[in-house]
mmCIF file of C-alpha atoms in Angstrom:
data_model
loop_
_atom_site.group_PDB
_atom_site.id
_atom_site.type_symbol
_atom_site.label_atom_id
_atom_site.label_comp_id
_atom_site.label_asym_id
_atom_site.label_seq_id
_atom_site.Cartn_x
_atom_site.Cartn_y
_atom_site.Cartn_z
ATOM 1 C CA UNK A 1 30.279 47.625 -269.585
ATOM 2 C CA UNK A 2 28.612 51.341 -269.561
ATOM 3 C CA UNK A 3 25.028 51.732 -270.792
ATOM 4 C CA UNK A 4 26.921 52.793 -274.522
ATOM 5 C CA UNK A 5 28.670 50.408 -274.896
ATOM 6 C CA UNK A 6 25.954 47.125 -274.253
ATOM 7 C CA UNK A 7 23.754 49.645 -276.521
ATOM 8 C CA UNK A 8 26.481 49.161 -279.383
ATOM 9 C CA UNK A 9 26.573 46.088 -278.802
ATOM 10 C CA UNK A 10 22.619 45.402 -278.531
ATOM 11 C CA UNK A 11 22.331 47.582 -282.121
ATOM 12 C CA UNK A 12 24.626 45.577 -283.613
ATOM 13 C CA UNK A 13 21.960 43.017 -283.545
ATOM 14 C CA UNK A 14 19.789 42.696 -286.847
ATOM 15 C CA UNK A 15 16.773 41.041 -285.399
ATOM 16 C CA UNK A 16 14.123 41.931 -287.159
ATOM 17 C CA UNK A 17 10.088 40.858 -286.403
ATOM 18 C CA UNK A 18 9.991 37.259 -287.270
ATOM 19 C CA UNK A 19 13.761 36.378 -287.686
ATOM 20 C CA UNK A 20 15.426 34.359 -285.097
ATOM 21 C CA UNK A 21 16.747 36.448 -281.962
ATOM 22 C CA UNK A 22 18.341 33.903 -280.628
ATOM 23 C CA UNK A 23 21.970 36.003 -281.496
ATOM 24 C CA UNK A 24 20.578 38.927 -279.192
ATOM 25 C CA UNK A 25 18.896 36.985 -276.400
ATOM 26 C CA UNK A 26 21.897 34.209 -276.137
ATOM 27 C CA UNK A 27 24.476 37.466 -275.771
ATOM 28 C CA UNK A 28 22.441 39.184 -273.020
ATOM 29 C CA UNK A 29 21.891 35.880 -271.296
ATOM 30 C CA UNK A 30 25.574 35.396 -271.359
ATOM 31 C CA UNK A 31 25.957 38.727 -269.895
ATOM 32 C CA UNK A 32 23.635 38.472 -267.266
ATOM 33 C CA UNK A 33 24.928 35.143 -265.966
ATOM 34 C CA UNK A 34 28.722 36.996 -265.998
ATOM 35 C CA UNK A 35 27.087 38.643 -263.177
ATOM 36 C CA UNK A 36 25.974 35.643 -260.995
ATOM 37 C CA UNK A 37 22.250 36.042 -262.758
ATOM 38 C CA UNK A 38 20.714 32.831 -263.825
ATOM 39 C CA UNK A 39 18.565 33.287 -266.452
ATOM 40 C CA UNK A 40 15.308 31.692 -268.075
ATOM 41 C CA UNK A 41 14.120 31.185 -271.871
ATOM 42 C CA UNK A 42 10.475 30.954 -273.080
ATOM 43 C CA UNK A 43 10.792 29.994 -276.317
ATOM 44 C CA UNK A 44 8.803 29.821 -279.262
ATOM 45 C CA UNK A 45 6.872 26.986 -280.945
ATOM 46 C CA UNK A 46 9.533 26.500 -283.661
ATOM 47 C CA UNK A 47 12.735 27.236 -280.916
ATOM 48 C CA UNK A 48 13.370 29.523 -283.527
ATOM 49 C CA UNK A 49 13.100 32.778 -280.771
ATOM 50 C CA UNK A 50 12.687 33.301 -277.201
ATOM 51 C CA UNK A 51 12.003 35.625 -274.106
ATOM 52 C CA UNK A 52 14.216 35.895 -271.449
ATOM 53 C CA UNK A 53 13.658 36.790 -267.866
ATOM 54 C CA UNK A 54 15.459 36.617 -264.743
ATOM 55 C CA UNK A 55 15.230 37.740 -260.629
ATOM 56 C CA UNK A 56 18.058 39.613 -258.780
ATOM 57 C CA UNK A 57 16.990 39.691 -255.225
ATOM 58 C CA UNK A 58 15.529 37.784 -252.681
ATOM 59 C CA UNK A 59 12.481 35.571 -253.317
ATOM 60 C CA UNK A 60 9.810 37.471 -252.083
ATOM 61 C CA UNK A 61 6.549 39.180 -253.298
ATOM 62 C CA UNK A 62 6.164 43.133 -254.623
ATOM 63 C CA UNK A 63 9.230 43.024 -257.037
ATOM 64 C CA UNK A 64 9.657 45.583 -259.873
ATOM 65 C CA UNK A 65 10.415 43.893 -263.609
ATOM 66 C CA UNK A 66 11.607 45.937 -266.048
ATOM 67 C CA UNK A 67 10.517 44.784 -269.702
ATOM 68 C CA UNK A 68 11.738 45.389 -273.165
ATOM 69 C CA UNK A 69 11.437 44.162 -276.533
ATOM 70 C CA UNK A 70 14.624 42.933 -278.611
ATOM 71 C CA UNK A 71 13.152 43.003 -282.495
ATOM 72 C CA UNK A 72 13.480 46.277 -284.786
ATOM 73 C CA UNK A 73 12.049 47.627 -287.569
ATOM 74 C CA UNK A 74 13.671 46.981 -290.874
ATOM 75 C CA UNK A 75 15.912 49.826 -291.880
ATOM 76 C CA UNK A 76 16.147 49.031 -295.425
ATOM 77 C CA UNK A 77 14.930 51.579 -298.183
ATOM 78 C CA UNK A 78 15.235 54.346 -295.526
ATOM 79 C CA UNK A 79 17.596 56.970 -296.469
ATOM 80 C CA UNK A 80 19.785 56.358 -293.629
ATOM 81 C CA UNK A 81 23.182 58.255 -293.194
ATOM 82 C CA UNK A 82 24.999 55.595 -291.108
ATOM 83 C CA UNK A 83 25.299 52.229 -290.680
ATOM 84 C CA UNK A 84 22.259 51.120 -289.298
ATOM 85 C CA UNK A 85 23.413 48.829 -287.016
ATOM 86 C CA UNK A 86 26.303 50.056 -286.093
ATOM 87 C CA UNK A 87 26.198 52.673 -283.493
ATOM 88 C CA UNK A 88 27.490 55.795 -283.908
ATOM 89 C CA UNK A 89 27.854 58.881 -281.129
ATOM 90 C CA UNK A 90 27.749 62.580 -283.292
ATOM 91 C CA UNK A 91 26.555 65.990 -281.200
ATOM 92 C CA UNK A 92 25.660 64.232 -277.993
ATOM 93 C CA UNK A 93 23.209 61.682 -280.018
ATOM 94 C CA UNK A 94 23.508 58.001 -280.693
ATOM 95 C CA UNK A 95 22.298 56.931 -283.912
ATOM 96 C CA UNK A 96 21.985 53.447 -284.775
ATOM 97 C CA UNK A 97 18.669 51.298 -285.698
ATOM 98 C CA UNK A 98 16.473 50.677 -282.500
ATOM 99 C CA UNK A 99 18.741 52.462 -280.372
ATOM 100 C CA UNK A 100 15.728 54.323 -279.217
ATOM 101 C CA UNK A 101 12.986 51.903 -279.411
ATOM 102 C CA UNK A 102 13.864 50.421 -277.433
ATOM 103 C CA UNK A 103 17.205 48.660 -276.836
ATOM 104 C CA UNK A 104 18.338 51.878 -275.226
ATOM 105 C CA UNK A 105 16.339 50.990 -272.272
ATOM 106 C CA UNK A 106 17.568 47.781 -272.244
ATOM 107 C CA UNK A 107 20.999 49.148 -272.249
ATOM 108 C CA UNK A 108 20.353 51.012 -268.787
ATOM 109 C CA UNK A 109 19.252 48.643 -266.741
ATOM 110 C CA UNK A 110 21.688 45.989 -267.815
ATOM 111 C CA UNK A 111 24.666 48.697 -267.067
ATOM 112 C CA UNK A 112 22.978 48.697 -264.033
ATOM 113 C CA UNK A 113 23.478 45.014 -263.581
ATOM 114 C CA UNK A 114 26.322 45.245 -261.117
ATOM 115 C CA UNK A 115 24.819 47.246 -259.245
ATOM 116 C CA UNK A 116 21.911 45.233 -258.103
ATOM 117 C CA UNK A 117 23.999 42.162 -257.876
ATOM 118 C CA UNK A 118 25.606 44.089 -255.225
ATOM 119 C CA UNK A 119 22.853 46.224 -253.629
ATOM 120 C CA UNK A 120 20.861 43.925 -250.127
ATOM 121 C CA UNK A 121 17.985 44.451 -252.066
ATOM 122 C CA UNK A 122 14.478 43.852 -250.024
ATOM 123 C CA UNK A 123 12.773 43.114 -253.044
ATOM 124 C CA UNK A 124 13.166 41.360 -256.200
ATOM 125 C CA UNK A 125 14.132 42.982 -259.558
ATOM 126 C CA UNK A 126 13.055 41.212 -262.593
ATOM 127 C CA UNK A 127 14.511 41.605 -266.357
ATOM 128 C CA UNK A 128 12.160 40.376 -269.132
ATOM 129 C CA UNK A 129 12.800 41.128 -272.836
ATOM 130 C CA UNK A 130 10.418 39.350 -275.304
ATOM 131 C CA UNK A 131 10.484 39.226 -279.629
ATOM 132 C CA UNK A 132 7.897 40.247 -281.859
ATOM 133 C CA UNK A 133 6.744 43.032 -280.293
ATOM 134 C CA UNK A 134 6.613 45.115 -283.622
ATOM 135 C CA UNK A 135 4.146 43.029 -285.108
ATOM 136 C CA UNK A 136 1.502 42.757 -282.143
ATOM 137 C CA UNK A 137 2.992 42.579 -278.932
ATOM 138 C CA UNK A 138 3.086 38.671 -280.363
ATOM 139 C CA UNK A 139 5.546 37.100 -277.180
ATOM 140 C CA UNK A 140 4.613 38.839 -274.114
ATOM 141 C CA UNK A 141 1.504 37.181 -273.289
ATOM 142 C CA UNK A 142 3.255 33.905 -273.003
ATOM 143 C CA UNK A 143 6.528 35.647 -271.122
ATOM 144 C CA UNK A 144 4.493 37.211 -268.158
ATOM 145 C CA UNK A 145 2.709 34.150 -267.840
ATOM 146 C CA UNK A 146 6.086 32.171 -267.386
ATOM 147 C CA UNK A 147 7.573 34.475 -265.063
ATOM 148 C CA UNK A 148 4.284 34.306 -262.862
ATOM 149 C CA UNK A 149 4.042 30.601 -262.843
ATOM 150 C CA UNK A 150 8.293 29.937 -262.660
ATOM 151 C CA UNK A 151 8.627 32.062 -259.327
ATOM 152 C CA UNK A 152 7.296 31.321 -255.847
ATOM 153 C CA UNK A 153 6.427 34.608 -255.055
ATOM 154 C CA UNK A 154 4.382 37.408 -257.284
ATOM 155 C CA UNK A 155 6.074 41.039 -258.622
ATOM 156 C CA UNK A 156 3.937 43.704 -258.200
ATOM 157 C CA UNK A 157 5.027 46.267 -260.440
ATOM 158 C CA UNK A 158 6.046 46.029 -264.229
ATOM 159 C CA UNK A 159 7.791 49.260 -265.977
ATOM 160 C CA UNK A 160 7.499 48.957 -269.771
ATOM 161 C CA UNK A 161 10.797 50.938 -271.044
ATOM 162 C CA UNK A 162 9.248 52.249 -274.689
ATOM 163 C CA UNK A 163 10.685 55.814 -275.452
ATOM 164 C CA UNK A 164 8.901 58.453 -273.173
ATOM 165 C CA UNK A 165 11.787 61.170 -272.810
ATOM 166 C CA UNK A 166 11.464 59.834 -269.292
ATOM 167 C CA UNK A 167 7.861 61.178 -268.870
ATOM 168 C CA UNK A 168 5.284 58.234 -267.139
ATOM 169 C CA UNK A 169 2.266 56.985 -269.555
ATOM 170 C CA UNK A 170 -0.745 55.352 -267.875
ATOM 171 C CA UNK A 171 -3.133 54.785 -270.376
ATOM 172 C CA UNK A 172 -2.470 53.463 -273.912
ATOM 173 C CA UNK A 173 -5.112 52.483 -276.518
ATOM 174 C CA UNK A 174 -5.742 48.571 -277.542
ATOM 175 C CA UNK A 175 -4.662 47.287 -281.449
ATOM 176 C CA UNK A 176 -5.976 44.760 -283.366
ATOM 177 C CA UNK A 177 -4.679 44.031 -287.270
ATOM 178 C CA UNK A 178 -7.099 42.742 -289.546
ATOM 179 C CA UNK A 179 -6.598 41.052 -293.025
ATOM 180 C CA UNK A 180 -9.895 40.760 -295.348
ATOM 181 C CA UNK A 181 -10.246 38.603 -298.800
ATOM 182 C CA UNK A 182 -12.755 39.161 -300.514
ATOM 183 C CA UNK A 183 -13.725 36.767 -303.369
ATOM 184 C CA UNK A 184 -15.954 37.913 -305.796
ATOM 185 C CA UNK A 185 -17.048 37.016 -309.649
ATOM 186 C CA UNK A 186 -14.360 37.337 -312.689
ATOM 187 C CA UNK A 187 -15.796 38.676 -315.979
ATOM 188 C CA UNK A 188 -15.640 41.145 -318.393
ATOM 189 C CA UNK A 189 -16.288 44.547 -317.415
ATOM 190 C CA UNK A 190 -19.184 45.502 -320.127
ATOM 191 C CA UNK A 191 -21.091 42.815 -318.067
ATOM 192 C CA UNK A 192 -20.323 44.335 -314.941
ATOM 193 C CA UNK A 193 -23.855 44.129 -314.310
ATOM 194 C CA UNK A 194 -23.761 40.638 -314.222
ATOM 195 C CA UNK A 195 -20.875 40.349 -312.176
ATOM 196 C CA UNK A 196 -19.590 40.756 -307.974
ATOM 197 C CA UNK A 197 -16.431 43.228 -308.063
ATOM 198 C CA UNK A 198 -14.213 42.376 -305.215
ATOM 199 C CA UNK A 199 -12.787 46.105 -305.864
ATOM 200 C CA UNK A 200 -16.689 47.457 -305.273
ATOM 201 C CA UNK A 201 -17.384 45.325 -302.616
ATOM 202 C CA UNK A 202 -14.119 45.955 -300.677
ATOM 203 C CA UNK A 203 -14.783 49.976 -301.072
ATOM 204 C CA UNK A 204 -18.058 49.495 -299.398
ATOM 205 C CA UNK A 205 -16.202 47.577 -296.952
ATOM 206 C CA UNK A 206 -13.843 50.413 -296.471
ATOM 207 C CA UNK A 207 -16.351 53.262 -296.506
ATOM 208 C CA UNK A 208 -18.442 50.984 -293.516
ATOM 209 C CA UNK A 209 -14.856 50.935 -291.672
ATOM 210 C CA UNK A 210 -14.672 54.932 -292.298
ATOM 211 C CA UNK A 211 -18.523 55.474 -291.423
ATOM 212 C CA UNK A 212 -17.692 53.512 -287.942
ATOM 213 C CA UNK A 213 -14.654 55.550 -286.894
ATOM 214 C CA UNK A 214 -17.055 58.572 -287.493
ATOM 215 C CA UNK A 215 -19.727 57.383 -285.364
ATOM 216 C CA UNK A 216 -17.630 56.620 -282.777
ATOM 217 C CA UNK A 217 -15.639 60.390 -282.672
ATOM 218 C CA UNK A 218 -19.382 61.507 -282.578
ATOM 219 C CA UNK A 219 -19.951 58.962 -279.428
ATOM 220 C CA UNK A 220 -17.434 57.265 -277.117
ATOM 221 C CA UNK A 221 -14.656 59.446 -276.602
ATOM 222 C CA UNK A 222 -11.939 59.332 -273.866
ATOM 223 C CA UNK A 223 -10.016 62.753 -273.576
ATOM 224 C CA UNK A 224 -7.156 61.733 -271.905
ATOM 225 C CA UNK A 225 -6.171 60.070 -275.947
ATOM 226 C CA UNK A 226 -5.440 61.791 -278.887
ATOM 227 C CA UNK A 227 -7.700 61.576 -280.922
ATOM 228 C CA UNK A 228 -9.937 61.384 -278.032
ATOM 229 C CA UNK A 229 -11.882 58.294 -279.746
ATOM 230 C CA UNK A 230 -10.760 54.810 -281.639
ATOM 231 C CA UNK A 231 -9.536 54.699 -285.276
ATOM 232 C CA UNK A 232 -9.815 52.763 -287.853
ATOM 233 C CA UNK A 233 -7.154 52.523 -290.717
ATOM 234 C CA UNK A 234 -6.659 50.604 -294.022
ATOM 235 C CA UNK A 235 -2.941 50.438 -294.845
ATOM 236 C CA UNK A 236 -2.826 48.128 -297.600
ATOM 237 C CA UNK A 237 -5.800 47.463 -300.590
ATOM 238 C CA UNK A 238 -5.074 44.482 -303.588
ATOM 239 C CA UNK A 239 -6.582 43.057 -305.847
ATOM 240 C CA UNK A 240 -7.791 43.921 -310.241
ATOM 241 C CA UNK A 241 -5.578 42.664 -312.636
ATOM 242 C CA UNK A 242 -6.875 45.290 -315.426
ATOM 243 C CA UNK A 243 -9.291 47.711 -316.237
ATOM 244 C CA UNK A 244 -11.285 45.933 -318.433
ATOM 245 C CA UNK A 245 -11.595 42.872 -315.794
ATOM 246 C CA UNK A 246 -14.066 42.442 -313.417
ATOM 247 C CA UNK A 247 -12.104 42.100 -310.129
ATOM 248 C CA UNK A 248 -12.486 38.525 -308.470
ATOM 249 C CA UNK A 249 -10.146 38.961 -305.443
ATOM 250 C CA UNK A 250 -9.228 41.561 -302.807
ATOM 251 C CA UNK A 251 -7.508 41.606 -299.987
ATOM 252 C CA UNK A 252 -6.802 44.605 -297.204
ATOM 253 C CA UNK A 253 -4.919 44.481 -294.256
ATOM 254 C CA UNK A 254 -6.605 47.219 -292.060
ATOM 255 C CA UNK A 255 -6.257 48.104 -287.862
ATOM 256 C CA UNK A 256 -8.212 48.955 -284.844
ATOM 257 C CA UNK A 257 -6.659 51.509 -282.266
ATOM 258 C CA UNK A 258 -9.313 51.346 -279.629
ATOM 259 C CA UNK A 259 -9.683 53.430 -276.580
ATOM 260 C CA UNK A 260 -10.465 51.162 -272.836
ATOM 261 C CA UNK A 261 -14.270 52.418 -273.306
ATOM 262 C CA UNK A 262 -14.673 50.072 -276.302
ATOM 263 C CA UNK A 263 -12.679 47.250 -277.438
ATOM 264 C CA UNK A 264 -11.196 46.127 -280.607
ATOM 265 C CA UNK A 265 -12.998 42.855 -280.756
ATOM 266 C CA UNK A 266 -16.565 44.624 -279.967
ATOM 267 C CA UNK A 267 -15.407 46.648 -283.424
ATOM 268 C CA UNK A 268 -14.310 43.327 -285.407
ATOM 269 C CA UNK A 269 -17.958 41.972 -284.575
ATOM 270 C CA UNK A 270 -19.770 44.845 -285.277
ATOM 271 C CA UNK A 271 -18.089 44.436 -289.075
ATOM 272 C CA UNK A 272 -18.176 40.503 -289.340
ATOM 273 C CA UNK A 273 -21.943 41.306 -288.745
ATOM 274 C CA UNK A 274 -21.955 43.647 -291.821
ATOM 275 C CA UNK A 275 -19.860 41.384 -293.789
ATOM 276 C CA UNK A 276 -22.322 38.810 -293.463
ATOM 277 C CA UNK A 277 -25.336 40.983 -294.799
ATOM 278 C CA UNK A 278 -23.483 42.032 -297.774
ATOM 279 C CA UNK A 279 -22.820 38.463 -298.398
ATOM 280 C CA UNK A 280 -26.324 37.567 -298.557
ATOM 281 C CA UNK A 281 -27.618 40.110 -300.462
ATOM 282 C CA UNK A 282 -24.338 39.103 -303.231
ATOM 283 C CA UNK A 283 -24.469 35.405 -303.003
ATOM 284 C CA UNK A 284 -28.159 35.866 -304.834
ATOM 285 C CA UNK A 285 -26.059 37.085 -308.233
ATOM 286 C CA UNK A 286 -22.982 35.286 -307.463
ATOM 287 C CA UNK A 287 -23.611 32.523 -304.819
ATOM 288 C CA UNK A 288 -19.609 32.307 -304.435
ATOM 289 C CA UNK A 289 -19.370 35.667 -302.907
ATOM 290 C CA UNK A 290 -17.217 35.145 -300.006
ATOM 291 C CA UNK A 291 -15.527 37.774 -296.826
ATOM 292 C CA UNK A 292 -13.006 36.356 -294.855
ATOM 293 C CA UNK A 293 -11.528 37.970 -291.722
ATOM 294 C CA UNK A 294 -8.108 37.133 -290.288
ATOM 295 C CA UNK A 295 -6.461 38.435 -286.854
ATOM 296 C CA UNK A 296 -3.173 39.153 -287.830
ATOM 297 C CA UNK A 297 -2.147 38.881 -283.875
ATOM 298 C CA UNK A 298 -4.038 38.448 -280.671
ATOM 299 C CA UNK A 299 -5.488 41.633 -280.169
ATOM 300 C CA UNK A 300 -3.347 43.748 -277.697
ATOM 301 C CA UNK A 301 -5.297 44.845 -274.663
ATOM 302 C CA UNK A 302 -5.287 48.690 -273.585
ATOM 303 C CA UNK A 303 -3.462 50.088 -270.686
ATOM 304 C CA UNK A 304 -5.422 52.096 -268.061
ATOM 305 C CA UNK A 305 -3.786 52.334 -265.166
ATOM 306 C CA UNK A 306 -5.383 54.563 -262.181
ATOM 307 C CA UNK A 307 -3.299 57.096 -261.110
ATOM 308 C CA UNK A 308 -4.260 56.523 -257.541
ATOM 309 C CA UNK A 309 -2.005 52.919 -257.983
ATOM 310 C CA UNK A 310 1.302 52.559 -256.144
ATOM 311 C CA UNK A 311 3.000 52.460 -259.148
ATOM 312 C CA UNK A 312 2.427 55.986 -260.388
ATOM 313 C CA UNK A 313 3.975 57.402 -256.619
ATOM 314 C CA UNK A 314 6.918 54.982 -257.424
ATOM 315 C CA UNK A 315 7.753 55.932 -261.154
ATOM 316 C CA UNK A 316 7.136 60.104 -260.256
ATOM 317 C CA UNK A 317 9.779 59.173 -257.483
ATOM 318 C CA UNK A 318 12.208 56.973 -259.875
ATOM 319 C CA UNK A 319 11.532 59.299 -262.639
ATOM 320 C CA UNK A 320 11.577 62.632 -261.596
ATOM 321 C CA UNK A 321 8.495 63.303 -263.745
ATOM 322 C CA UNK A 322 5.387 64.089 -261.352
ATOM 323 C CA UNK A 323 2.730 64.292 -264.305
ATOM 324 C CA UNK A 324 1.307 61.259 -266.764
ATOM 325 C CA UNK A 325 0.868 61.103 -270.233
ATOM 326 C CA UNK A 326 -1.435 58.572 -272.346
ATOM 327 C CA UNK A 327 -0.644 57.694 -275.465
ATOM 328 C CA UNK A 328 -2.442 56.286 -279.335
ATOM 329 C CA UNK A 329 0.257 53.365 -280.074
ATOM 330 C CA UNK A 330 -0.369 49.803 -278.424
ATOM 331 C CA UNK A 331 2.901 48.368 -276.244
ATOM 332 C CA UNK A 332 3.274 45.142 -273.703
ATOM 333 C CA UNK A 333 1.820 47.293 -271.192
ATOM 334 C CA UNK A 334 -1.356 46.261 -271.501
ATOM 335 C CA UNK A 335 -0.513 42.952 -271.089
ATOM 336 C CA UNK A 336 1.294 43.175 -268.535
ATOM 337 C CA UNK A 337 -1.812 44.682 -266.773
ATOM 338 C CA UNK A 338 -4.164 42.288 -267.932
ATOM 339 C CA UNK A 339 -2.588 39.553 -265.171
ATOM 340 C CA UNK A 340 -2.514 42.069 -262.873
ATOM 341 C CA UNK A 341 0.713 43.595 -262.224
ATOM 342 C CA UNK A 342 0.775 48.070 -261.745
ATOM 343 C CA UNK A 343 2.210 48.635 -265.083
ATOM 344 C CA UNK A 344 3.187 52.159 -266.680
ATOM 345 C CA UNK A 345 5.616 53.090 -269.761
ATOM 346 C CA UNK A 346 8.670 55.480 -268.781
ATOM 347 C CA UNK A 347 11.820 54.975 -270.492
ATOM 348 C CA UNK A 348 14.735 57.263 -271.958
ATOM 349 C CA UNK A 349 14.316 59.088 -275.966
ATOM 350 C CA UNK A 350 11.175 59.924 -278.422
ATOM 351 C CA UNK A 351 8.688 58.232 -279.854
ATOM 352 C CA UNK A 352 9.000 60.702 -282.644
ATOM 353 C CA UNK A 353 12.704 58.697 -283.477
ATOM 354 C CA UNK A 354 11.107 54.941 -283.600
ATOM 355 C CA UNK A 355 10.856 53.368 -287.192
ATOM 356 C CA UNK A 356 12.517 56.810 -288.568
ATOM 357 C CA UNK A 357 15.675 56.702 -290.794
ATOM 358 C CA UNK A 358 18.776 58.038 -288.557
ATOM 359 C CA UNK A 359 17.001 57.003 -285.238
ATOM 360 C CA UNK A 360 18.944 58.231 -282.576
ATOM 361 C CA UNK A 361 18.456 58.431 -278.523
ATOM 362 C CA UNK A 362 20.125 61.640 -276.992
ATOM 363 C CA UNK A 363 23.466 60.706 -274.527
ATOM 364 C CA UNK A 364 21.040 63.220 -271.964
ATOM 365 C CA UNK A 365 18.186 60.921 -271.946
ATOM 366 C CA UNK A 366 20.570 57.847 -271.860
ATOM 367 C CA UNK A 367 21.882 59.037 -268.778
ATOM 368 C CA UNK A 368 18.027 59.756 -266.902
ATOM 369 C CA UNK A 369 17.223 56.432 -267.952
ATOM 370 C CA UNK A 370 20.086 55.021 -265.986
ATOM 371 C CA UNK A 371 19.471 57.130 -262.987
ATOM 372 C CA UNK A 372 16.144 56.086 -262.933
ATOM 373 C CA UNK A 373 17.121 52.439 -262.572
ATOM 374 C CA UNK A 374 19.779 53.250 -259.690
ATOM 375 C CA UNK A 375 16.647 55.158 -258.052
ATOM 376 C CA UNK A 376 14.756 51.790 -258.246
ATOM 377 C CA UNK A 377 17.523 49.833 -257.205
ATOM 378 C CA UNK A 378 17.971 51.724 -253.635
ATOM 379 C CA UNK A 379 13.819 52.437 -253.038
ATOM 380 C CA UNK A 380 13.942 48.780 -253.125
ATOM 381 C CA UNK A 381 17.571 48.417 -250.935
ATOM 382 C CA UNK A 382 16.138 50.201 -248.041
#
């Protein structure tokens, strides 16, 4: 099969974050083992979705894997010209949900697939695609951890195909996602004084998360990132039932995008510790006052990868690109790094497509991402 015609197949695939991908990962493992490839599942607690990986190659230390993530995006209230998920080829671009981000990596390098089966490679080449990456990176922790403990030997290198146009990333910054409820007094609101808004509290909740983005901007920066410092966002803010009703429950869901010079979780604390004063002072006119914190996900480590690494003269090689990028949105990368394998992010179309109605990856870019992965295949043939 060419690289468009496993990516029609891939988008035809409606796995979104949290739904079973069993459909997706069951026809790429049946694909893979066409070829000769066995192939491994990691699945989750429920058996309800998996990771896959497999080696082509000889068992022996300082393989390459090349990761991907099989969940989407929903498409649905986007105002979408096509089918989603079905593919479709107009003016040299394919179009189809996730066909950039990122199935259209995984599309090259299992066109590739023959290839390698056939290639005396020296050393190994790994595939690993995990699920749930759109919500937190949620899988790849426990994936990398399989595929280090289910082979004899060790891979040294991981490349991370998220949509680069081609170009290798070495730094990304960390995420965490927060939720916070808020439980304050109910009441009328001419005896407000009386009362603990949730709504009042929660904006000087907000305002303390704004105040500590601004002190950081004004302190720890890294230059290499834009913005050159980490951010703090509230997305979503619920809670009042009218106007005339003292508010008695909130609830935001808010994130942390954190540069390597200071980590989500050092953030987090910094606010549980504020939390807790504004309890006390509260609890003496409502003793009920409550702030709960919830991790959404794991939070998902940063990515700084020195440039002085193997890994960076291998991808300029593979990639043609001879310059690195860093980037402000999280990926497995970091995680990937964290157990110490050289990881970077290169892999074929834009960032500016993901999550965007009529996402599309260019038949150009399609093609480099192939021709990387034959360049990989005979650096490690020879």
């Amino acid at each position: 099969m060419t690289e468009k015609e496993i990516l029609a197949k891939l988008v035809s695939f409606e796995i979104l974050s949290k739904e079973s991908n069993l459909p997706i990962i069951d026809w790429i493992s049946t694909y893979i083992k066409s070829h000769g490839v066995d192939t491994v599942y990691v699945y989750s607690q429920d058996k309800n979705q998996a990771s896959l990986h497999c080696r082509i190659g000889p068992s022996v230390d300082g393989g390459v894997i090349l990761s991907g993530h099989t969940d989407v995006v929903p498409a649905k209230g986007q105002p979408w010209k096509t089918n989603p998920f079905e593919l479709v080829e107009k003016d040299g671009k394919l179009y189809g949900r996730g066909a950039c981000d990122m199935k259209g990596f995984l599309a090259c390098f299992l066109s590739v697939l023959p290839k390698m089966v056939k290639a005396n490679l020296k050393k190994p080449i790994y595939f690993a695609f995990s699920y749930d990456e759109e919500i937190g990176c949620i899988s790849a922790p426990e994936l990398v951890r399989n595929i280090l403990n289910f082979y004899p030997e060790k891979p040294k290198y991981a490349i991370i195909g998220e949509p680069s146009m081609m170009q290798p990333i070495v730094g990304q910054k960390g995420i965490l996602d927060v939720l916070t409820e808020v439980n304050g007094s109910e009441g009328h609101s001419s005896g407000i004084h009386k009362e603990v808004s949730a709504i009042h509290e929660s904006a000087r909740l907000v305002l303390w998360l704004e105040n500590k983005m601004k002190s950081l901007a004004n302190s720890i920066i890294n230059k290499h990132f834009s913005p050159p410092y980490s951010t703090i966002h509230v997305g979503k803010f619920n809670g009042g039932i009218a106007t005339n009703v003292v508010a008695n429950k909130v609830t935001l869901e808010w994130e942390i995008r954190s540069i390597p010079q200071y980590t989500t979780t050092a953030i987090l604390s910094e606010f549980e510790d504020y939390c807790r004063e504004l309890e006390k002072e509260k609890q003496q006119l409502f003793p009920d006052f409550k702030i709960k914190n919830t991790k959404l996900h794991p939070p998902v480590p940063c990515l700084e990868t020195n440039i002085n690494e193997s890994i960076v003269e291998l991808i300029f090689e593979v990639s043609g690109n001879t310059s690195v990028s860093y980037v402000s949105y999280a990926t497995e990368a970091g995680q990937f790094a964290e157990v110490g394998l050289e990881s970077v992010i290169c892999g074929p179309g834009s960032i500016e497509q993901a999550h965007r109605a009529n996402e599309y990856i260019s038949v150009a870019q399609m093609k480099l991402g192939v021709e990387m992965i034959e360049k990989i295949v005979y650096k490690l043939s020879v």
